[in-house]
PDB file of C-alpha atoms in Angstrom:
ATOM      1  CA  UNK A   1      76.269 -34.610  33.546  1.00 49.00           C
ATOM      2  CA  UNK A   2      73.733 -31.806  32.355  1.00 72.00           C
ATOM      3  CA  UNK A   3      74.885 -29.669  35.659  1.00 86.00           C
ATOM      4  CA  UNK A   4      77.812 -29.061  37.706  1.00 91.00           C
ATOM      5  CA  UNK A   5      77.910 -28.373  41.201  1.00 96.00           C
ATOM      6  CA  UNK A   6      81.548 -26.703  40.539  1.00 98.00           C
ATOM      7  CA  UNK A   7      81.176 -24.780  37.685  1.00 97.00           C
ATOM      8  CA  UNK A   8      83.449 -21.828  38.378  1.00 98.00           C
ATOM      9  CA  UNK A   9      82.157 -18.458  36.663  1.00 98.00           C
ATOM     10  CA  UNK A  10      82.972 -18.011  32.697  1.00 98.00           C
ATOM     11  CA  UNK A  11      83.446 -14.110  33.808  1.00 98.00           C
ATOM     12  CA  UNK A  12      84.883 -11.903  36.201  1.00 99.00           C
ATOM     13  CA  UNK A  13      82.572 -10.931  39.077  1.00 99.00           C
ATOM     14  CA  UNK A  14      80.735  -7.455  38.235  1.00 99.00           C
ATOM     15  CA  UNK A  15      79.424  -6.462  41.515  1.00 99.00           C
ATOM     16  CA  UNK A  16      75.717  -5.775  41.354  1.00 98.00           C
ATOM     17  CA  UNK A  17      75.243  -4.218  45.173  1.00 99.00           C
ATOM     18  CA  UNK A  18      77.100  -1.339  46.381  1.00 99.00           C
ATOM     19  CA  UNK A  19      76.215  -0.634  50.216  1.00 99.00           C
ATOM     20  CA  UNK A  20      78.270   1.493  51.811  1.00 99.00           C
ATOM     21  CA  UNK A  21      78.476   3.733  55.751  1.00 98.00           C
ATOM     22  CA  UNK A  22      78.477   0.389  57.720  1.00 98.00           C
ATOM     23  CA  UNK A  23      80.414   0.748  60.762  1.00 98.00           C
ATOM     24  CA  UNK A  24      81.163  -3.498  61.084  1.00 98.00           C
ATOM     25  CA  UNK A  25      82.067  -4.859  57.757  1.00 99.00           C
ATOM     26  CA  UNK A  26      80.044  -7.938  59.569  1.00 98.00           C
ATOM     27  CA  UNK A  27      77.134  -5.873  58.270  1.00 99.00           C
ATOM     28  CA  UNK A  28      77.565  -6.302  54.676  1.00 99.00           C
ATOM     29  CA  UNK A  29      76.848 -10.284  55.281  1.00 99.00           C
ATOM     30  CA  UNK A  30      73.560 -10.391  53.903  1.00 99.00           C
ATOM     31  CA  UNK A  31      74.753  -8.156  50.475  1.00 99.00           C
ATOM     32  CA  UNK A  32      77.515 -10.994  49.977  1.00 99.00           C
ATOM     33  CA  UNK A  33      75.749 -13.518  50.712  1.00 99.00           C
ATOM     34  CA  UNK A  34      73.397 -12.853  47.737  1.00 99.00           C
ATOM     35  CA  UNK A  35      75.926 -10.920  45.435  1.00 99.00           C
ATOM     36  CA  UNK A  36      78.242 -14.238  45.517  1.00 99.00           C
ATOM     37  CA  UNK A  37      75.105 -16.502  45.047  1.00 98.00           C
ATOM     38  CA  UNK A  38      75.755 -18.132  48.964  1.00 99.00           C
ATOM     39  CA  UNK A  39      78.766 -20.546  48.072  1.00 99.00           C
ATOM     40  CA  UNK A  40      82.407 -19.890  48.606  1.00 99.00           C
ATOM     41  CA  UNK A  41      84.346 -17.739  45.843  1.00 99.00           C
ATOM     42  CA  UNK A  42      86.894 -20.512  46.656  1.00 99.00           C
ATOM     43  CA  UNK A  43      85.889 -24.210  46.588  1.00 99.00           C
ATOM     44  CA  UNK A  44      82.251 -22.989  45.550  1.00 99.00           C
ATOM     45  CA  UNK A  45      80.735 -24.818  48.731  1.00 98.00           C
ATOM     46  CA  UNK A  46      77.185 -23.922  49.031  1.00 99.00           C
ATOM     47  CA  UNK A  47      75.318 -22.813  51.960  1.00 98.00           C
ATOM     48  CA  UNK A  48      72.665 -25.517  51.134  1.00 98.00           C
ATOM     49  CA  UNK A  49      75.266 -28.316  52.125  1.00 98.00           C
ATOM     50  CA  UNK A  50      76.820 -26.186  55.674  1.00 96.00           C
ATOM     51  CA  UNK A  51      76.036 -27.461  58.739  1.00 94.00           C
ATOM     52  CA  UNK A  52      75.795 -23.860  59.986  1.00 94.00           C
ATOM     53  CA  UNK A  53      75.838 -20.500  59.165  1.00 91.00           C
ATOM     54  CA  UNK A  54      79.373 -20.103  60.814  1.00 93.00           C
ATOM     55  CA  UNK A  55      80.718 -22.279  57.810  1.00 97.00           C
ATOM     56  CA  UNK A  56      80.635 -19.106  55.577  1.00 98.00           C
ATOM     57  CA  UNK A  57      82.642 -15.869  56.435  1.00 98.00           C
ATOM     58  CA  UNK A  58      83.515 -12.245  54.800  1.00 99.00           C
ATOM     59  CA  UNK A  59      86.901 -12.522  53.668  1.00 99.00           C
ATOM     60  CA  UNK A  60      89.016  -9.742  52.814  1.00 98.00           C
ATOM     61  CA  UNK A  61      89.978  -9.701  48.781  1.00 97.00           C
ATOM     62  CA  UNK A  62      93.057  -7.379  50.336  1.00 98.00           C
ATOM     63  CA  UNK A  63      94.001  -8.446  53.855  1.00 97.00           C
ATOM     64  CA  UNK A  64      92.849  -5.920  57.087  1.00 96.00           C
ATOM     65  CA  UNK A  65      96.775  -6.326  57.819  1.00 96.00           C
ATOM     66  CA  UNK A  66      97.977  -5.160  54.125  1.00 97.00           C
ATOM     67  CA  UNK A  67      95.098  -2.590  53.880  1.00 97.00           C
ATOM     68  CA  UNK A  68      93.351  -1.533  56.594  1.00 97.00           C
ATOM     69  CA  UNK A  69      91.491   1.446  54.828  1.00 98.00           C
ATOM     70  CA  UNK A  70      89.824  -1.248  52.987  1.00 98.00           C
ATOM     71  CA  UNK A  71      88.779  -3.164  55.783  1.00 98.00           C
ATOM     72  CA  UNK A  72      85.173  -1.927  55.034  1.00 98.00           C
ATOM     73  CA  UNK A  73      84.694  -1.759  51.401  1.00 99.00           C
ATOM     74  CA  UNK A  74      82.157  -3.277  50.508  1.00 99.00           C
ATOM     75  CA  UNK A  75      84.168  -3.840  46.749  1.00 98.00           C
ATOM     76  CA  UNK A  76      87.041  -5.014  48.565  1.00 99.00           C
ATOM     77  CA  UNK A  77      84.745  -8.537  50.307  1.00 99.00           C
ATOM     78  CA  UNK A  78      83.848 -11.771  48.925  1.00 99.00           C
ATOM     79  CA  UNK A  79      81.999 -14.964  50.738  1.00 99.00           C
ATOM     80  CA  UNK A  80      84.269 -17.637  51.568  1.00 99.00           C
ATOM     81  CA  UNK A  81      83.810 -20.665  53.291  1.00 98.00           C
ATOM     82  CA  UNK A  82      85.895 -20.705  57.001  1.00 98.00           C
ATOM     83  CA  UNK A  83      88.425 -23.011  55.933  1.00 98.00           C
ATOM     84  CA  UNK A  84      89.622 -21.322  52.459  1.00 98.00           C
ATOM     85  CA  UNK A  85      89.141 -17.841  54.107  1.00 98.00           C
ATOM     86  CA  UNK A  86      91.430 -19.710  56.795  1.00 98.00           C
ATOM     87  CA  UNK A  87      93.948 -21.043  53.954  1.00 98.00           C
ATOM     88  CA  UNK A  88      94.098 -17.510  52.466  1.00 98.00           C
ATOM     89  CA  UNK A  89      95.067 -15.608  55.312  1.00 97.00           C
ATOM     90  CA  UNK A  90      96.587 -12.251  54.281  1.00 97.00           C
ATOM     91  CA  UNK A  91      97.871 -13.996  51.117  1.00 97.00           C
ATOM     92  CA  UNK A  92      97.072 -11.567  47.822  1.00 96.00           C
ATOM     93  CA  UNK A  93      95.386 -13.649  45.729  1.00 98.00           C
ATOM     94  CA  UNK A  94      93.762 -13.350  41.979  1.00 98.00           C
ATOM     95  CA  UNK A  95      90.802 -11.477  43.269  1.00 98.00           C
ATOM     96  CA  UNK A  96      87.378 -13.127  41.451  1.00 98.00           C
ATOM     97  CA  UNK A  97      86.586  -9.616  40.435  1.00 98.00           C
ATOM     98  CA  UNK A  98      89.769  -9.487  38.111  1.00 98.00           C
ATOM     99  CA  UNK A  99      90.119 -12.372  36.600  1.00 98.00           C
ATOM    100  CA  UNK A 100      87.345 -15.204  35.560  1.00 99.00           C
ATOM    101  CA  UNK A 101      87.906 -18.192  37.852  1.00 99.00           C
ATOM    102  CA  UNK A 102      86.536 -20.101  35.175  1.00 99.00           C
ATOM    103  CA  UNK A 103      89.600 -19.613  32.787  1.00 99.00           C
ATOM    104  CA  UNK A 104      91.668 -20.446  35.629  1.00 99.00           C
ATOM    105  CA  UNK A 105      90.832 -23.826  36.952  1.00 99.00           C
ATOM    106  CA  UNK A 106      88.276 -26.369  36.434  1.00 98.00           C
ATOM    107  CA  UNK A 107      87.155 -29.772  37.931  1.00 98.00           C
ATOM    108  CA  UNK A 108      86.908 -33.056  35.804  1.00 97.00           C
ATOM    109  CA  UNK A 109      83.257 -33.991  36.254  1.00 94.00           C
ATOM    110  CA  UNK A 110      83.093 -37.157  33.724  1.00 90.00           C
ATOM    111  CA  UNK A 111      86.461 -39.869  33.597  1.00 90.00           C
ATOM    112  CA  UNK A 112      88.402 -41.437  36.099  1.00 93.00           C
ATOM    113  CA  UNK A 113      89.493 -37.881  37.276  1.00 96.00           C
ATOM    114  CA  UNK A 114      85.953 -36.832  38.555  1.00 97.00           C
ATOM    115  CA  UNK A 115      86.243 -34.299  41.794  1.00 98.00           C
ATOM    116  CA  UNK A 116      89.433 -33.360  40.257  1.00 98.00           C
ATOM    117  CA  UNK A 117      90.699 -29.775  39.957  1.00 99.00           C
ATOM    118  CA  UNK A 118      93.120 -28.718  36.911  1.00 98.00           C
ATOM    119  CA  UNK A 119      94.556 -25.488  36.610  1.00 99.00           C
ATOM    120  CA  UNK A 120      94.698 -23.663  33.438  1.00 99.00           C
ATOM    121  CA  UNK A 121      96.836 -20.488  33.636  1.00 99.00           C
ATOM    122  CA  UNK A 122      99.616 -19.704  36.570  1.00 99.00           C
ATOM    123  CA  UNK A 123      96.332 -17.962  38.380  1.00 99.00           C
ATOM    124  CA  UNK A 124      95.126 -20.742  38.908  1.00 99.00           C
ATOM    125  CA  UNK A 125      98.148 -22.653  39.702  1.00 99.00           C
ATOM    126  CA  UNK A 126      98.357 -20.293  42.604  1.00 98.00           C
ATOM    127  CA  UNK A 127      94.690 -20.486  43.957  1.00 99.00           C
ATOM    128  CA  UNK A 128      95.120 -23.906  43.565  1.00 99.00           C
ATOM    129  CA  UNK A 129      98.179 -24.159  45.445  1.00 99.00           C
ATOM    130  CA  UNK A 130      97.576 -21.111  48.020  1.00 98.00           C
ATOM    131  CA  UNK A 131      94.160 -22.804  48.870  1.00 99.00           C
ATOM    132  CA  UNK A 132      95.123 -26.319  48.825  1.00 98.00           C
ATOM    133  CA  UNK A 133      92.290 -27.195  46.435  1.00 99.00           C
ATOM    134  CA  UNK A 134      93.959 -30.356  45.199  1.00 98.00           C
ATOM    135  CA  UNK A 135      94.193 -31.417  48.446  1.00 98.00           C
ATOM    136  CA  UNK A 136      93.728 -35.980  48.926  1.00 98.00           C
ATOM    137  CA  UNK A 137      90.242 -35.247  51.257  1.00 98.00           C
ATOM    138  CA  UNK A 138      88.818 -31.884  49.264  1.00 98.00           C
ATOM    139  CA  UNK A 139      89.217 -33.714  46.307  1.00 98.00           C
ATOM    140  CA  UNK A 140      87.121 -37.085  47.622  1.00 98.00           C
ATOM    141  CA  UNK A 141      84.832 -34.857  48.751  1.00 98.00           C
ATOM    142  CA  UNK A 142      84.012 -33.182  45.582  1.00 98.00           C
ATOM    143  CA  UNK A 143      84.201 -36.559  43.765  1.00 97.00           C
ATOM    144  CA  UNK A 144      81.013 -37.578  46.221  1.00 97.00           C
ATOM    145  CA  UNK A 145      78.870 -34.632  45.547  1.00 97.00           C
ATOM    146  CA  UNK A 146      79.426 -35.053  41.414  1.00 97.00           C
ATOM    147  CA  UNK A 147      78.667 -38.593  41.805  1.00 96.00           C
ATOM    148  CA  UNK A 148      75.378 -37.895  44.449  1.00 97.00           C
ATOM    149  CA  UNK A 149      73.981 -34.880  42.181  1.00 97.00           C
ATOM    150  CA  UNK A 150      74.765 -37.278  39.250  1.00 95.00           C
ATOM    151  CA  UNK A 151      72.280 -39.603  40.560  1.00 96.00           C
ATOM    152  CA  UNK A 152      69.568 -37.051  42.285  1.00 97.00           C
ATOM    153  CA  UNK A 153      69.117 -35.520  39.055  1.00 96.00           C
ATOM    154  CA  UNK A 154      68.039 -38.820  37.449  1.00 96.00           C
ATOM    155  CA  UNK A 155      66.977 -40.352  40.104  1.00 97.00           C
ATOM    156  CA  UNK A 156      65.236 -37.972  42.857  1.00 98.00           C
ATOM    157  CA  UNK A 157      64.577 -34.702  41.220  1.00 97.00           C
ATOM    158  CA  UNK A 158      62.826 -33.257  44.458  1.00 98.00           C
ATOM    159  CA  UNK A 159      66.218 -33.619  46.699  1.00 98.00           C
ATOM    160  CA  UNK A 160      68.327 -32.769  43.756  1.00 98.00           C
ATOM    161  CA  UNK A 161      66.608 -29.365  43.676  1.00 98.00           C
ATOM    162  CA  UNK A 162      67.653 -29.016  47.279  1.00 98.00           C
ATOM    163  CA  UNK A 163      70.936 -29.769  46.886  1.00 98.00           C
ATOM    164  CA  UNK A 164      71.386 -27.493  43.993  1.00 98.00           C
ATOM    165  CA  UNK A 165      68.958 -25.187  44.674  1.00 98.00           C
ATOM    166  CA  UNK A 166      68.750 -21.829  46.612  1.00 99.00           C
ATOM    167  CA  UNK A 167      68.936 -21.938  50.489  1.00 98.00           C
ATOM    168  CA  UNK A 168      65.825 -21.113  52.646  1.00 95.00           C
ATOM    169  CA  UNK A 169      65.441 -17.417  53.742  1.00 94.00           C
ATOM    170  CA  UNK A 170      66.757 -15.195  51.075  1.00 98.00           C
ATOM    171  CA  UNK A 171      67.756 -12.138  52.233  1.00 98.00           C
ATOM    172  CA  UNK A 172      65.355  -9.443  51.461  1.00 99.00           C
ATOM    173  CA  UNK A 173      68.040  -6.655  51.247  1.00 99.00           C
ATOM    174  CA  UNK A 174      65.170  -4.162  51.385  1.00 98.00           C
ATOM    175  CA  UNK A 175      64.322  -4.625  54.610  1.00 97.00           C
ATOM    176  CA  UNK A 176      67.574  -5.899  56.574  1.00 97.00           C
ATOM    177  CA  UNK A 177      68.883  -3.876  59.593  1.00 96.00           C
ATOM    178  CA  UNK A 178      70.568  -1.819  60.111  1.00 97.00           C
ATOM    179  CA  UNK A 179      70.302  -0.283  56.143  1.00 98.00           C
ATOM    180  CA  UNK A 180      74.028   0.687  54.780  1.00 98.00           C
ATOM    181  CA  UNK A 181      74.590   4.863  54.958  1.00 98.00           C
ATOM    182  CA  UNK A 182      74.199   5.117  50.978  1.00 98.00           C
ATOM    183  CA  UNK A 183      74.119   2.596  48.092  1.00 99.00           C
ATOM    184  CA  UNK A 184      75.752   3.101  44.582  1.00 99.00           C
ATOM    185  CA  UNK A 185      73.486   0.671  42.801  1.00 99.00           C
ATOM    186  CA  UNK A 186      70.326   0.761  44.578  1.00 98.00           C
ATOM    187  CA  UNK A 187      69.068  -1.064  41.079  1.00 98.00           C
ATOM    188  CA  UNK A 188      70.694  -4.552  41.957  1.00 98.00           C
ATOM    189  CA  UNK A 189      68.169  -4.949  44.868  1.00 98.00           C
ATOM    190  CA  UNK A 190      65.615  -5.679  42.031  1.00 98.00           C
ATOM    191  CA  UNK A 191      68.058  -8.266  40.795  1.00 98.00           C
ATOM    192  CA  UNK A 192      68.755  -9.546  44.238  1.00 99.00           C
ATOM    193  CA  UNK A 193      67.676 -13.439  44.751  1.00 99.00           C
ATOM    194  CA  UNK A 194      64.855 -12.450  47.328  1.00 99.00           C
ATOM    195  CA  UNK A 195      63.788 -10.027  44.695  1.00 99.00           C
ATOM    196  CA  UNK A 196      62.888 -12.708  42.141  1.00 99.00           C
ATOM    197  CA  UNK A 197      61.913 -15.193  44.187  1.00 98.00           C
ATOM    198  CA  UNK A 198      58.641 -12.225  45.024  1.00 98.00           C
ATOM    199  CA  UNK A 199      58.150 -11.995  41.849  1.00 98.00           C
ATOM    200  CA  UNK A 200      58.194 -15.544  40.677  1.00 98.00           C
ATOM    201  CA  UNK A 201      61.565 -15.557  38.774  1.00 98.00           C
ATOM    202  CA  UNK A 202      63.697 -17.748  41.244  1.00 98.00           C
ATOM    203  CA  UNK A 203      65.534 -20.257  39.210  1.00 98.00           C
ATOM    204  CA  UNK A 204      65.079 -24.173  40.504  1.00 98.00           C
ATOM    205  CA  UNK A 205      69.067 -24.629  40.721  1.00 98.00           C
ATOM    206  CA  UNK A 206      72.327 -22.359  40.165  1.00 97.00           C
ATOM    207  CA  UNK A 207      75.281 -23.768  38.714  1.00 94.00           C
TER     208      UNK A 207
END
């Protein structure tokens, strides 16, 4: 398979966005959304395959209970699908901006173990444990989209773009309301999604 619908990142996450003076952290939604490419940190569910926009919520990397100072820092959120956000609770977790996911776990994509995910250091051991990744129906489930993306791409290269691609209405960070208090890289708005999609640079598909 050329591409992999769970492909966790080779690197740790370098945030590109740095809003700050919200008075919700509710309002950084649209930032996350683009700065963690609209999929779950987690289980790297996309937004493309939700049902709604309630799937996908603004989990705390350090719990509101453990650190409430934190509770809006922007550095201090990730996207996250309701159920691992769920799963994860307060639980202190490898935080994707510390460690490469990538070099933690991976899922089998070719074999008779397709869908399923391995752990490759005790990081991911526990992310695969704490979040029930491995779990008998997660596991299926990823196994179906492999297999269905498998075939799109060969088969029906139009719908395979849509379910790999980006999802409709990009947020234009430029122009969302309210605008945060103060940004510390006002430079990664260029390099936001919406950004190159304007200017003609929107990749097909993300892996």
């Amino acid at each position: 398979m050329s591409v992999s619908p769970f492909r966790y990142p080779s690197t740790a996450h370098v945030r590109r966005h740095g809003p700050a003076g919200y008075s919700t952290y509710q309002q950084f939604r649209p930032w996350l959304r683009d700065e963690f490419c609209f999929r779950c940190v987690y289980c790297l569910r996309r937004e493309v395959w939700a049902f709604q926009d309630s799937d996908f919520e603004l989990d705390h990397d350090v719990a509101r209970s453990i650190a409430p100072e934190l509770c809006r820092d922007y550095t201090n959120l990730v996207y996250a699908c309701h159920n691992c956000n769920k799963r994860k609770g307060s639980k202190r977790l490898p935080s994707v901006s510390d460690v490469a996911y990538g070099a933690c776990m991976e899922v089998a994509t070719s074999g008779t173990s397709v869908g399923e995910i391995h752990a490759l250091n005790d990081d991911g051991v526990r992310l695969i444990d704490e979040l029930s990744l491995d779990g008998e129906k997660i596991t299926a489930t990823r196994r179906r989209y492999i297999e269905m993306i498998r075939s799109l791409e060969k088969n029906d290269r139009p719908l395979f773009l849509v379910w790999m691609g980006f999802p409709e209405g990009l947020p234009d960070l430029l122009g969302v309301h309210p605008q945060p208090v103060s940004n510390s890289l006002p430079a990664g708005i260029l390099q936001s999604w919406f950004a190159k999609k304007m200017r003609g640079a929107l990749p097909e598909i993300f892996e």
